[in-house]
mmCIF file of C-alpha atoms and ligand atoms in Angstrom:
data_model
loop_
_atom_site.group_PDB
_atom_site.id
_atom_site.type_symbol
_atom_site.label_atom_id
_atom_site.label_comp_id
_atom_site.label_asym_id
_atom_site.label_seq_id
_atom_site.Cartn_x
_atom_site.Cartn_y
_atom_site.Cartn_z
ATOM 1 C CA MET A 1 -23.944 49.964 99.706
ATOM 2 C CA ALA A 2 -24.853 49.789 103.476
ATOM 3 C CA GLU A 3 -28.186 51.707 104.167
ATOM 4 C CA GLN A 4 -29.603 53.062 107.448
ATOM 5 C CA ASN A 5 -33.042 54.029 108.846
ATOM 6 C CA VAL A 6 -34.241 57.460 108.084
ATOM 7 C CA GLU A 7 -33.205 59.927 110.997
ATOM 8 C CA LYS A 8 -35.255 63.065 111.884
ATOM 9 C CA VAL A 9 -32.261 65.198 111.912
ATOM 10 C CA ILE A 10 -28.571 64.807 110.901
ATOM 11 C CA ILE A 11 -25.995 67.405 112.099
ATOM 12 C CA ILE A 12 -22.664 67.677 110.410
ATOM 13 C CA GLY A 13 -19.880 69.342 112.353
ATOM 14 C CA SER A 14 -18.518 69.558 115.938
ATOM 15 C CA GLY A 15 -17.968 73.188 116.909
ATOM 16 C CA PRO A 16 -20.186 75.461 119.080
ATOM 17 C CA ALA A 17 -22.769 75.636 116.175
ATOM 18 C CA ALA A 18 -23.074 71.806 115.830
ATOM 19 C CA HIS A 19 -23.208 71.120 119.594
ATOM 20 C CA THR A 20 -25.728 73.879 120.333
ATOM 21 C CA ALA A 21 -27.808 72.541 117.489
ATOM 22 C CA ALA A 22 -27.462 68.986 119.023
ATOM 23 C CA ILE A 23 -28.370 70.102 122.476
ATOM 24 C CA TYR A 24 -31.615 71.813 121.195
ATOM 25 C CA ALA A 25 -32.566 69.129 118.878
ATOM 26 C CA ALA A 26 -31.992 66.378 121.493
ATOM 27 C CA ARG A 27 -34.117 68.274 124.066
ATOM 28 C CA ALA A 28 -36.838 68.562 121.409
ATOM 29 C CA GLU A 29 -36.773 64.788 121.122
ATOM 30 C CA LEU A 30 -35.442 64.806 117.609
ATOM 31 C CA LYS A 31 -32.857 62.211 118.430
ATOM 32 C CA PRO A 32 -30.081 63.991 116.441
ATOM 33 C CA LEU A 33 -27.331 62.000 114.816
ATOM 34 C CA LEU A 34 -24.145 64.166 114.681
ATOM 35 C CA PHE A 35 -21.095 63.515 112.557
ATOM 36 C CA GLU A 36 -18.204 65.220 114.248
ATOM 37 C CA GLY A 37 -15.487 64.491 111.652
ATOM 38 C CA PHE A 38 -12.165 62.840 111.958
ATOM 39 C CA LEU A 39 -9.519 65.637 111.435
ATOM 40 C CA ALA A 40 -12.021 67.083 108.891
ATOM 41 C CA GLY A 41 -10.476 70.054 107.222
ATOM 42 C CA GLY A 42 -7.303 69.235 109.307
ATOM 43 C CA VAL A 43 -8.983 70.252 112.569
ATOM 44 C CA ALA A 44 -9.692 68.009 115.483
ATOM 45 C CA ALA A 45 -13.318 67.237 116.376
ATOM 46 C CA GLY A 46 -14.274 70.158 118.512
ATOM 47 C CA GLY A 47 -13.528 72.656 115.796
ATOM 48 C CA GLN A 48 -11.419 75.809 115.761
ATOM 49 C CA LEU A 49 -11.512 76.352 119.480
ATOM 50 C CA THR A 50 -9.394 73.135 119.843
ATOM 51 C CA THR A 51 -6.615 75.248 118.388
ATOM 52 C CA THR A 52 -6.706 77.991 121.017
ATOM 53 C CA THR A 53 -5.934 78.469 124.757
ATOM 54 C CA GLU A 54 -7.967 80.882 126.710
ATOM 55 C CA VAL A 55 -11.470 81.843 125.559
ATOM 56 C CA GLU A 56 -12.305 85.034 127.509
ATOM 57 C CA ASN A 57 -15.536 86.075 125.765
ATOM 58 C CA PHE A 58 -17.810 83.213 125.926
ATOM 59 C CA PRO A 59 -20.497 84.020 128.436
ATOM 60 C CA GLY A 60 -20.672 82.030 131.679
ATOM 61 C CA PHE A 61 -16.905 81.801 132.228
ATOM 62 C CA PRO A 62 -15.883 85.040 134.119
ATOM 63 C CA ASP A 63 -12.230 83.744 134.485
ATOM 64 C CA GLY A 64 -12.050 82.372 130.836
ATOM 65 C CA ILE A 65 -11.984 78.841 129.747
ATOM 66 C CA ASN A 66 -9.400 76.831 127.801
ATOM 67 C CA GLY A 67 -10.745 76.286 124.235
ATOM 68 C CA PRO A 68 -10.495 72.372 124.135
ATOM 69 C CA GLU A 69 -12.139 72.201 127.578
ATOM 70 C CA LEU A 70 -15.011 74.373 126.368
ATOM 71 C CA MET A 71 -15.554 72.079 123.429
ATOM 72 C CA ASP A 72 -15.251 69.013 125.660
ATOM 73 C CA ARG A 73 -17.982 70.377 127.867
ATOM 74 C CA MET A 74 -20.216 71.075 124.764
ATOM 75 C CA ARG A 75 -19.822 67.571 123.511
ATOM 76 C CA ALA A 76 -20.635 66.193 127.022
ATOM 77 C CA GLN A 77 -23.848 68.269 127.058
ATOM 78 C CA SER A 78 -24.899 66.998 123.620
ATOM 79 C CA LEU A 79 -24.364 63.359 124.733
ATOM 80 C CA LYS A 80 -26.152 64.073 128.045
ATOM 81 C CA HIS A 81 -29.250 65.134 126.220
ATOM 82 C CA GLY A 82 -29.245 62.064 123.925
ATOM 83 C CA ALA A 83 -27.364 63.092 120.760
ATOM 84 C CA ARG A 84 -25.618 60.232 119.159
ATOM 85 C CA ILE A 85 -22.063 61.239 117.945
ATOM 86 C CA VAL A 86 -20.077 59.428 115.268
ATOM 87 C CA THR A 87 -16.380 60.313 114.886
ATOM 88 C CA ASP A 88 -16.211 60.301 111.090
ATOM 89 C CA THR A 89 -16.181 62.787 108.166
ATOM 90 C CA VAL A 90 -19.003 63.268 105.835
ATOM 91 C CA THR A 91 -17.647 62.820 102.370
ATOM 92 C CA ARG A 92 -20.732 63.927 100.252
ATOM 93 C CA VAL A 93 -24.352 64.549 100.367
ATOM 94 C CA ASP A 94 -27.318 64.154 98.057
ATOM 95 C CA LEU A 95 -29.911 66.847 98.580
ATOM 96 C CA SER A 96 -31.910 66.300 95.409
ATOM 97 C CA SER A 97 -34.899 64.825 97.385
ATOM 98 C CA ARG A 98 -36.036 64.019 100.805
ATOM 99 C CA PRO A 99 -34.991 62.050 102.750
ATOM 100 C CA PHE A 100 -31.591 63.709 102.286
ATOM 101 C CA LYS A 101 -28.631 61.327 101.820
ATOM 102 C CA VAL A 102 -25.458 61.758 103.779
ATOM 103 C CA TYR A 103 -22.392 59.587 102.996
ATOM 104 C CA LEU A 104 -19.403 58.470 105.048
ATOM 105 C CA GLY A 105 -17.408 56.964 102.276
ATOM 106 C CA GLU A 106 -19.661 54.143 100.997
ATOM 107 C CA THR A 107 -22.036 54.245 104.018
ATOM 108 C CA GLU A 108 -25.281 56.044 103.397
ATOM 109 C CA HIS A 109 -27.465 57.682 106.090
ATOM 110 C CA ARG A 110 -30.772 59.386 105.471
ATOM 111 C CA ALA A 111 -32.485 62.270 107.260
ATOM 112 C CA GLU A 112 -35.693 64.381 106.969
ATOM 113 C CA ALA A 113 -33.765 67.454 108.009
ATOM 114 C CA LEU A 114 -30.052 68.410 107.792
ATOM 115 C CA ILE A 115 -28.010 70.925 109.708
ATOM 116 C CA VAL A 116 -24.625 71.894 108.230
ATOM 117 C CA ALA A 117 -22.258 73.176 110.889
ATOM 118 C CA THR A 118 -18.865 72.355 109.442
ATOM 119 C CA GLY A 119 -17.101 75.577 110.215
ATOM 120 C CA ALA A 120 -13.991 76.730 108.470
ATOM 121 C CA THR A 121 -10.207 75.809 108.174
ATOM 122 C CA ALA A 122 -7.053 77.948 108.307
ATOM 123 C CA LYS A 123 -5.662 79.262 104.840
ATOM 124 C CA ARG A 124 -2.264 78.578 103.545
ATOM 125 C CA LEU A 125 -0.143 80.749 101.276
ATOM 126 C CA ALA A 126 1.469 78.292 98.905
ATOM 127 C CA LEU A 127 4.827 80.047 99.160
ATOM 128 C CA PRO A 128 7.991 78.570 97.601
ATOM 129 C CA GLY A 129 9.403 76.454 100.387
ATOM 130 C CA GLU A 130 6.042 76.126 102.171
ATOM 131 C CA ASP A 131 5.597 72.379 101.730
ATOM 132 C CA ARG A 132 9.224 71.719 102.493
ATOM 133 C CA TYR A 133 9.104 73.558 105.853
ATOM 134 C CA TRP A 134 5.522 72.847 106.764
ATOM 135 C CA GLN A 135 5.709 71.600 110.403
ATOM 136 C CA LYS A 136 9.500 72.129 110.143
ATOM 137 C CA GLY A 137 9.108 75.788 111.261
ATOM 138 C CA ILE A 138 5.796 76.706 109.410
ATOM 139 C CA SER A 139 2.608 76.200 111.174
ATOM 140 C CA ALA A 140 -1.079 77.471 110.788
ATOM 141 C CA CYS A 141 -1.619 77.282 114.668
ATOM 142 C CA ALA A 142 0.803 79.098 117.036
ATOM 143 C CA VAL A 143 -1.250 77.992 119.968
ATOM 144 C CA CYS A 144 -0.870 74.312 118.980
ATOM 145 C CA ASP A 145 2.812 74.438 118.081
ATOM 146 C CA GLY A 146 4.382 77.607 119.681
ATOM 147 C CA ALA A 147 5.628 75.932 122.832
ATOM 148 C CA LEU A 148 7.777 73.430 120.908
ATOM 149 C CA PRO A 149 11.490 73.464 121.765
ATOM 150 C CA VAL A 150 12.394 74.409 118.232
ATOM 151 C CA PHE A 151 10.775 77.936 118.728
ATOM 152 C CA ARG A 152 12.190 78.608 122.195
ATOM 153 C CA ASN A 153 14.123 81.845 122.254
ATOM 154 C CA GLN A 154 14.175 82.094 118.544
ATOM 155 C CA PRO A 155 12.992 84.962 116.138
ATOM 156 C CA LEU A 156 9.333 84.166 115.087
ATOM 157 C CA VAL A 157 7.228 85.669 112.369
ATOM 158 C CA VAL A 158 3.405 85.817 112.235
ATOM 159 C CA VAL A 159 1.442 86.698 108.966
ATOM 160 C CA GLY A 160 -1.817 88.484 109.021
ATOM 161 C CA GLY A 161 -3.366 91.435 110.733
ATOM 162 C CA GLY A 162 -6.667 90.048 112.077
ATOM 163 C CA ASP A 163 -7.592 88.920 115.721
ATOM 164 C CA SER A 164 -5.932 85.488 115.141
ATOM 165 C CA SER A 165 -2.523 87.100 114.152
ATOM 166 C CA CYS A 166 -2.619 89.393 117.179
ATOM 167 C CA GLU A 167 -3.537 86.582 119.512
ATOM 168 C CA GLU A 168 -0.928 84.300 118.108
ATOM 169 C CA ALA A 169 1.731 87.023 118.132
ATOM 170 C CA THR A 170 1.012 87.682 121.848
ATOM 171 C CA TYR A 171 0.953 84.044 122.661
ATOM 172 C CA LEU A 172 4.381 83.499 120.978
ATOM 173 C CA THR A 173 5.999 86.163 123.098
ATOM 174 C CA LYS A 174 5.952 83.573 125.818
ATOM 175 C CA PHE A 175 8.391 81.449 123.849
ATOM 176 C CA GLY A 176 10.136 83.384 121.053
ATOM 177 C CA LYS A 177 13.020 85.841 121.358
ATOM 178 C CA SER A 178 11.119 88.185 119.147
ATOM 179 C CA VAL A 179 7.942 88.175 117.100
ATOM 180 C CA THR A 180 7.502 90.051 113.884
ATOM 181 C CA MET A 181 4.161 90.505 112.410
ATOM 182 C CA LEU A 182 3.894 90.883 108.608
ATOM 183 C CA VAL A 183 0.794 92.920 107.826
ATOM 184 C CA ARG A 184 -0.057 93.502 104.128
ATOM 185 C CA ARG A 185 -1.740 96.875 104.676
ATOM 186 C CA ASP A 186 -1.069 99.829 106.799
ATOM 187 C CA GLU A 187 -3.559 98.873 109.386
ATOM 188 C CA LEU A 188 -4.652 95.795 111.310
ATOM 189 C CA ARG A 189 -8.075 94.236 110.906
ATOM 190 C CA ALA A 190 -8.039 93.109 114.488
ATOM 191 C CA SER A 191 -10.330 94.406 117.250
ATOM 192 C CA LYS A 192 -9.072 97.400 119.223
ATOM 193 C CA ALA A 193 -8.524 95.381 122.329
ATOM 194 C CA MET A 194 -6.282 92.962 120.450
ATOM 195 C CA GLN A 195 -4.406 95.732 118.670
ATOM 196 C CA ALA A 196 -3.766 97.424 122.076
ATOM 197 C CA ARG A 197 -2.240 94.202 123.409
ATOM 198 C CA VAL A 198 0.064 93.800 120.498
ATOM 199 C CA LYS A 199 1.173 97.366 120.553
ATOM 200 C CA ALA A 200 1.907 97.219 124.167
ATOM 201 C CA SER A 201 4.287 94.202 123.872
ATOM 202 C CA PRO A 202 8.008 95.082 123.679
ATOM 203 C CA LYS A 203 8.666 91.821 122.064
ATOM 204 C CA ILE A 204 6.331 92.397 118.978
ATOM 205 C CA ALA A 205 7.339 94.436 115.977
ATOM 206 C CA ILE A 206 4.968 95.126 113.119
ATOM 207 C CA GLU A 207 6.199 95.367 109.593
ATOM 208 C CA TRP A 208 3.443 97.182 107.590
ATOM 209 C CA SER A 209 2.761 96.684 103.974
ATOM 210 C CA SER A 210 4.829 93.434 104.033
ATOM 211 C CA VAL A 211 4.258 89.992 102.860
ATOM 212 C CA PRO A 212 6.203 86.804 102.937
ATOM 213 C CA VAL A 213 7.312 85.565 99.454
ATOM 214 C CA GLU A 214 9.468 82.527 100.287
ATOM 215 C CA ALA A 215 10.386 80.246 103.131
ATOM 216 C CA VAL A 216 14.042 79.338 103.284
ATOM 217 C CA GLY A 217 16.204 77.035 105.386
ATOM 218 C CA ASP A 218 18.184 73.910 105.713
ATOM 219 C CA LYS A 219 16.523 70.949 107.376
ATOM 220 C CA GLN A 220 14.317 73.451 109.392
ATOM 221 C CA LEU A 221 13.171 76.957 108.573
ATOM 222 C CA THR A 222 15.826 79.535 109.062
ATOM 223 C CA GLY A 223 14.375 82.566 107.249
ATOM 224 C CA VAL A 224 11.487 84.252 105.451
ATOM 225 C CA ARG A 225 11.996 86.426 102.395
ATOM 226 C CA VAL A 226 9.795 89.414 102.760
ATOM 227 C CA ARG A 227 8.548 91.801 100.244
ATOM 228 C CA ASP A 228 7.496 95.389 100.795
ATOM 229 C CA VAL A 229 4.401 95.736 98.731
ATOM 230 C CA LYS A 230 4.770 99.355 98.201
ATOM 231 C CA SER A 231 8.375 99.628 96.988
ATOM 232 C CA GLY A 232 8.687 95.911 95.861
ATOM 233 C CA ALA A 233 11.964 95.689 97.828
ATOM 234 C CA GLU A 234 12.816 92.352 99.218
ATOM 235 C CA ARG A 235 14.925 91.237 102.241
ATOM 236 C CA LEU A 236 15.605 88.082 104.217
ATOM 237 C CA LEU A 237 14.303 87.984 107.593
ATOM 238 C CA ASP A 238 15.854 85.613 110.175
ATOM 239 C CA ALA A 239 13.127 83.335 111.368
ATOM 240 C CA ARG A 240 12.901 79.942 112.977
ATOM 241 C CA GLY A 241 9.065 80.001 113.026
ATOM 242 C CA LEU A 242 6.510 81.178 110.555
ATOM 243 C CA PHE A 243 2.988 81.190 111.639
ATOM 244 C CA TYR A 244 0.135 81.777 109.379
ATOM 245 C CA ALA A 245 -3.003 83.527 110.614
ATOM 246 C CA ILE A 246 -4.563 84.804 107.336
ATOM 247 C CA GLY A 247 -8.124 83.729 107.827
ATOM 248 C CA HIS A 248 -10.209 80.588 106.919
ATOM 249 C CA THR A 249 -11.828 78.804 104.151
ATOM 250 C CA PRO A 250 -15.356 77.444 104.822
ATOM 251 C CA ASN A 251 -15.526 73.573 104.996
ATOM 252 C CA THR A 252 -18.055 73.104 102.150
ATOM 253 C CA GLU A 253 -16.187 70.892 99.600
ATOM 254 C CA PHE A 254 -18.410 67.955 100.488
ATOM 255 C CA LEU A 255 -21.510 70.071 99.478
ATOM 256 C CA GLU A 256 -20.224 70.705 95.969
ATOM 257 C CA GLY A 257 -23.053 71.189 93.495
ATOM 258 C CA GLN A 258 -25.674 70.329 96.114
ATOM 259 C CA LEU A 259 -26.219 73.592 98.019
ATOM 260 C CA PRO A 260 -25.847 77.212 96.744
ATOM 261 C CA LEU A 261 -22.545 78.782 98.075
ATOM 262 C CA ASP A 262 -21.372 82.282 97.681
ATOM 263 C CA GLY A 263 -18.277 83.094 95.587
ATOM 264 C CA THR A 264 -15.863 82.164 98.428
ATOM 265 C CA GLY A 265 -17.633 78.881 99.416
ATOM 266 C CA TYR A 266 -19.770 80.134 102.223
ATOM 267 C CA VAL A 267 -23.318 78.546 102.425
ATOM 268 C CA LEU A 268 -25.928 81.122 101.582
ATOM 269 C CA THR A 269 -28.909 81.284 104.135
ATOM 270 C CA LYS A 270 -32.040 83.482 104.149
ATOM 271 C CA PRO A 271 -31.955 86.797 106.122
ATOM 272 C CA ASP A 272 -32.422 86.304 109.908
ATOM 273 C CA SER A 273 -32.550 82.562 109.336
ATOM 274 C CA THR A 274 -30.471 79.490 109.072
ATOM 275 C CA ALA A 275 -32.682 78.129 106.190
ATOM 276 C CA THR A 276 -30.951 77.479 102.828
ATOM 277 C CA SER A 277 -32.703 77.473 99.524
ATOM 278 C CA ILE A 278 -33.477 73.760 100.075
ATOM 279 C CA PRO A 279 -36.429 73.154 102.503
ATOM 280 C CA GLY A 280 -35.157 71.016 105.307
ATOM 281 C CA VAL A 281 -31.446 71.954 104.973
ATOM 282 C CA PHE A 282 -30.178 74.515 107.555
ATOM 283 C CA ALA A 283 -26.628 76.058 108.017
ATOM 284 C CA CYS A 284 -25.106 77.548 111.010
ATOM 285 C CA GLY A 285 -21.845 78.937 112.447
ATOM 286 C CA ASP A 286 -18.807 79.878 110.532
ATOM 287 C CA VAL A 287 -19.754 77.898 107.478
ATOM 288 C CA LYS A 288 -22.330 80.476 106.639
ATOM 289 C CA ASP A 289 -20.899 83.545 108.533
ATOM 290 C CA ARG A 290 -18.276 85.726 107.082
ATOM 291 C CA VAL A 291 -18.913 88.643 109.313
ATOM 292 C CA TYR A 292 -18.999 87.859 113.094
ATOM 293 C CA ARG A 293 -17.228 84.320 113.215
ATOM 294 C CA GLN A 294 -17.283 83.989 116.978
ATOM 295 C CA ALA A 295 -17.997 80.934 119.242
ATOM 296 C CA VAL A 296 -20.969 82.642 120.726
ATOM 297 C CA THR A 297 -22.547 83.773 117.392
ATOM 298 C CA ALA A 298 -21.824 80.151 116.077
ATOM 299 C CA ALA A 299 -23.734 78.757 119.084
ATOM 300 C CA GLY A 300 -26.474 81.217 118.613
ATOM 301 C CA SER A 301 -27.004 80.207 115.011
ATOM 302 C CA GLY A 302 -26.809 76.473 116.037
ATOM 303 C CA CYS A 303 -29.737 77.195 118.366
ATOM 304 C CA MET A 304 -31.600 78.867 115.531
ATOM 305 C CA ALA A 305 -30.843 75.864 113.098
ATOM 306 C CA ALA A 306 -32.332 73.409 115.597
ATOM 307 C CA ILE A 307 -35.519 75.384 116.297
ATOM 308 C CA GLU A 308 -36.156 75.863 112.507
ATOM 309 C CA ALA A 309 -35.473 72.196 111.908
ATOM 310 C CA GLU A 310 -38.026 71.327 114.535
ATOM 311 C CA HIS A 311 -40.616 73.770 112.994
ATOM 312 C CA PHE A 312 -39.860 72.134 109.588
ATOM 313 C CA LEU A 313 -40.391 68.633 110.799
ATOM 314 C CA SER A 314 -43.497 69.462 112.968
ATOM 315 C CA GLU A 315 -45.233 71.208 109.964
ATOM 316 C CA ARG A 316 -44.843 67.939 108.024
ATOM 317 C CA GLU A 317 -46.058 65.601 110.638
HETATM 318 P P1 FAD B 1 -15.844 75.144 113.751
HETATM 319 O O1 FAD B 1 -15.409 75.484 115.211
HETATM 320 O O2 FAD B 1 -15.043 75.560 112.655
HETATM 321 O O3 FAD B 1 -15.996 73.594 113.883
HETATM 322 C C1 FAD B 1 -16.390 72.979 112.695
HETATM 323 C C2 FAD B 1 -15.860 71.534 112.722
HETATM 324 O O4 FAD B 1 -16.724 70.563 112.066
HETATM 325 C C3 FAD B 1 -14.513 71.393 111.950
HETATM 326 O O5 FAD B 1 -13.446 71.936 112.718
HETATM 327 C C4 FAD B 1 -14.452 69.736 111.835
HETATM 328 O O6 FAD B 1 -13.995 69.178 113.074
HETATM 329 C C5 FAD B 1 -15.979 69.532 111.689
HETATM 330 N N1 FAD B 1 -16.218 69.134 110.221
HETATM 331 C C6 FAD B 1 -15.723 69.876 109.060
HETATM 332 N N2 FAD B 1 -16.109 69.313 107.961
HETATM 333 C C7 FAD B 1 -16.703 68.117 108.342
HETATM 334 C C8 FAD B 1 -17.340 67.045 107.564
HETATM 335 N N3 FAD B 1 -17.329 67.055 106.254
HETATM 336 N N4 FAD B 1 -17.759 66.039 108.318
HETATM 337 C C9 FAD B 1 -17.861 66.073 109.614
HETATM 338 N N5 FAD B 1 -17.285 67.030 110.395
HETATM 339 C C10 FAD B 1 -16.754 68.068 109.695
HETATM 340 N N6 FAD B 1 -14.186 82.935 118.869
HETATM 341 C C11 FAD B 1 -14.506 83.451 120.180
HETATM 342 O O7 FAD B 1 -15.722 83.714 120.339
HETATM 343 N N7 FAD B 1 -13.717 83.614 121.077
HETATM 344 C C12 FAD B 1 -12.320 83.313 120.990
HETATM 345 O O8 FAD B 1 -11.554 83.546 121.870
HETATM 346 C C13 FAD B 1 -11.929 82.733 119.787
HETATM 347 N N8 FAD B 1 -10.687 82.441 119.574
HETATM 348 C C14 FAD B 1 -10.290 81.878 118.368
HETATM 349 C C15 FAD B 1 -8.961 81.483 118.208
HETATM 350 C C16 FAD B 1 -8.393 80.867 117.075
HETATM 351 C C17 FAD B 1 -7.023 80.468 116.951
HETATM 352 C C18 FAD B 1 -9.421 80.734 116.062
HETATM 353 C C19 FAD B 1 -8.984 80.128 114.643
HETATM 354 C C20 FAD B 1 -10.780 81.122 116.151
HETATM 355 C C21 FAD B 1 -11.065 81.702 117.366
HETATM 356 N N9 FAD B 1 -12.439 82.151 117.515
HETATM 357 C C22 FAD B 1 -12.856 82.597 118.735
HETATM 358 C C23 FAD B 1 -13.562 81.857 116.514
HETATM 359 C C24 FAD B 1 -14.246 80.551 116.843
HETATM 360 O O9 FAD B 1 -13.465 79.481 117.037
HETATM 361 C C25 FAD B 1 -15.244 80.152 115.664
HETATM 362 O O10 FAD B 1 -16.078 81.259 115.401
HETATM 363 C C26 FAD B 1 -16.186 79.016 116.072
HETATM 364 O O11 FAD B 1 -15.276 77.871 116.583
HETATM 365 C C27 FAD B 1 -16.955 78.440 114.871
HETATM 366 O O12 FAD B 1 -17.786 77.484 115.247
HETATM 367 P P2 FAD B 1 -18.508 76.530 114.297
HETATM 368 O O13 FAD B 1 -19.336 75.608 115.162
HETATM 369 O O14 FAD B 1 -19.091 77.277 113.172
HETATM 370 O O15 FAD B 1 -17.301 75.669 113.561
HETATM 371 P P1 NDP B 2 -9.430 87.548 109.365
HETATM 372 O O1 NDP B 2 -10.032 87.135 108.141
HETATM 373 O O2 NDP B 2 -10.204 88.405 110.370
HETATM 374 O O3 NDP B 2 -8.000 88.194 109.180
HETATM 375 C C1 NDP B 2 -7.085 87.624 108.252
HETATM 376 C C2 NDP B 2 -5.866 88.588 108.141
HETATM 377 O O4 NDP B 2 -4.845 87.972 107.310
HETATM 378 C C3 NDP B 2 -6.267 89.896 107.645
HETATM 379 O O5 NDP B 2 -5.356 90.938 108.287
HETATM 380 C C4 NDP B 2 -5.767 89.795 106.208
HETATM 381 O O6 NDP B 2 -5.417 91.017 105.568
HETATM 382 C C5 NDP B 2 -4.638 88.869 106.116
HETATM 383 N N1 NDP B 2 -4.426 88.119 104.962
HETATM 384 C C6 NDP B 2 -5.372 87.437 104.330
HETATM 385 N N2 NDP B 2 -4.745 86.705 103.193
HETATM 386 C C7 NDP B 2 -3.526 87.126 103.203
HETATM 387 C C8 NDP B 2 -2.339 86.976 102.385
HETATM 388 N N3 NDP B 2 -2.533 86.112 101.280
HETATM 389 N N4 NDP B 2 -1.255 87.523 102.635
HETATM 390 C C9 NDP B 2 -0.971 88.226 103.727
HETATM 391 N N5 NDP B 2 -2.018 88.518 104.614
HETATM 392 C C10 NDP B 2 -3.257 88.034 104.352
HETATM 393 O O7 NDP B 2 -9.036 86.163 110.050
HETATM 394 P P2 NDP B 2 -8.745 85.721 111.703
HETATM 395 O O8 NDP B 2 -8.435 84.347 111.658
HETATM 396 O O9 NDP B 2 -7.940 86.786 112.309
HETATM 397 O O10 NDP B 2 -10.190 85.936 112.351
HETATM 398 C C11 NDP B 2 -11.317 85.164 112.050
HETATM 399 C C12 NDP B 2 -12.520 85.417 112.970
HETATM 400 O O11 NDP B 2 -12.163 84.813 114.241
HETATM 401 C C13 NDP B 2 -12.772 86.855 113.166
HETATM 402 O O12 NDP B 2 -14.013 87.124 113.276
HETATM 403 C C14 NDP B 2 -12.160 87.176 114.499
HETATM 404 O O13 NDP B 2 -12.804 88.244 115.134
HETATM 405 C C15 NDP B 2 -12.374 85.816 115.258
HETATM 406 N N6 NDP B 2 -11.294 85.660 116.280
HETATM 407 C C16 NDP B 2 -11.603 86.190 117.479
HETATM 408 C C17 NDP B 2 -10.676 86.129 118.526
HETATM 409 C C18 NDP B 2 -11.196 86.671 119.789
HETATM 410 O O14 NDP B 2 -12.221 87.234 119.830
HETATM 411 N N7 NDP B 2 -10.327 86.584 120.822
HETATM 412 C C19 NDP B 2 -9.405 85.542 118.319
HETATM 413 C C20 NDP B 2 -9.161 85.140 116.892
HETATM 414 C C21 NDP B 2 -10.036 85.111 115.979
HETATM 415 P P3 NDP B 2 -6.509 92.104 105.252
HETATM 416 O O15 NDP B 2 -6.755 92.801 106.586
HETATM 417 O O16 NDP B 2 -5.734 93.072 104.315
HETATM 418 O O17 NDP B 2 -7.648 91.602 104.599
#
């Protein structure tokens, strides 16, 4: 097994949390090594913001900034300050003793401190027909796929009632004939601003207390069977696009058995800190945040992780 020198700090991830941690760690002369993943969790290096268009709420960009461009800029800033970036996915870790061991397949890397910033990945529903029509009408990213010719001027469906579903439904009105949102409760979880945008759009209809139960079609998706969760009644909705926006799963499989997680897989950290129960291991961003889940909060906790890692290392010098 190939073995490397011991790093001061290894950062795993590539979203705002990882890059902010990298910028701070590099400026603190910790020479961070960052593994950005290669389609880890099905998402391009750069994380969730690579799947969106305009980001309007990240400070410093009064006119908004395109998500992928924001992530390119963060990556460039990490490199500029001396972070080393490897485009590969961490497959497992061994945190039983220091230096911690981080594996890319068979290759072992070792580090005195570890920052986990692997974010989260879009959930799927496992409907009958889902596998058959995945990427043949079904998508978990309207912003990535919505402009495809197959969806132009067609009836489209979005599942979910959070900010993502509202953003995706609004985005899809540019292309689709109509957009139907299937919301499983009687209210949206989304912020008031997002709700207002959806409700103001003449192209968007909301079906309350409704869930998809089957994807149907021929070579492509042609419809979605929808159930009213109150009455149990089902009907077939004409649809050429079915877009999932039902939340995310934290990317923590590679940590299995090594780090305490909560019941849904989020990394547990101490209050007001990114410290985990293992001294020297820190977690930041969406992988440990089930409440705020924003680019700026991810970046903020990435800063905390780097500062805490620096303190941890300097106390041991
Ligand atoms: P992520 O962005 O999730 O990135 C983590 C990345 O790490 C992964 O994607 C993957 O590339 C990499 N990785 C994962 N596992 C491994 C591994 N084992 N090895 C190596 N690399 C790995 N927030 C806002 O503030 N404003 C918005 O306008 C906004 N719009 C959004 C639109 C959409 C469609 C979505 C889905 C989210 C949006 N958010 C927005 C939320 C925001 O994107 C997230 O809060 C933020 O990206 C979380 O950052 P993160 O650094 O924790 O991780
Ligand atoms: P959320 O977890 O906030 O919302 C998921 C939605 O999907 C909820 O309405 C949920 O219903 C519904 N849902 C979950 N499982 C199912 C299921 N099996 N069947 C039907 N419906 C289901 O996820 P989002 O991706 O919307 O948002 C994640 C984070 O990213 C949030 O913090 C959000 O604020 C942020 N974000 C911010 C944006 C912005 O600021 N511009 C844009 C997009 C996201 P229920 O409500 O009943 O639980």
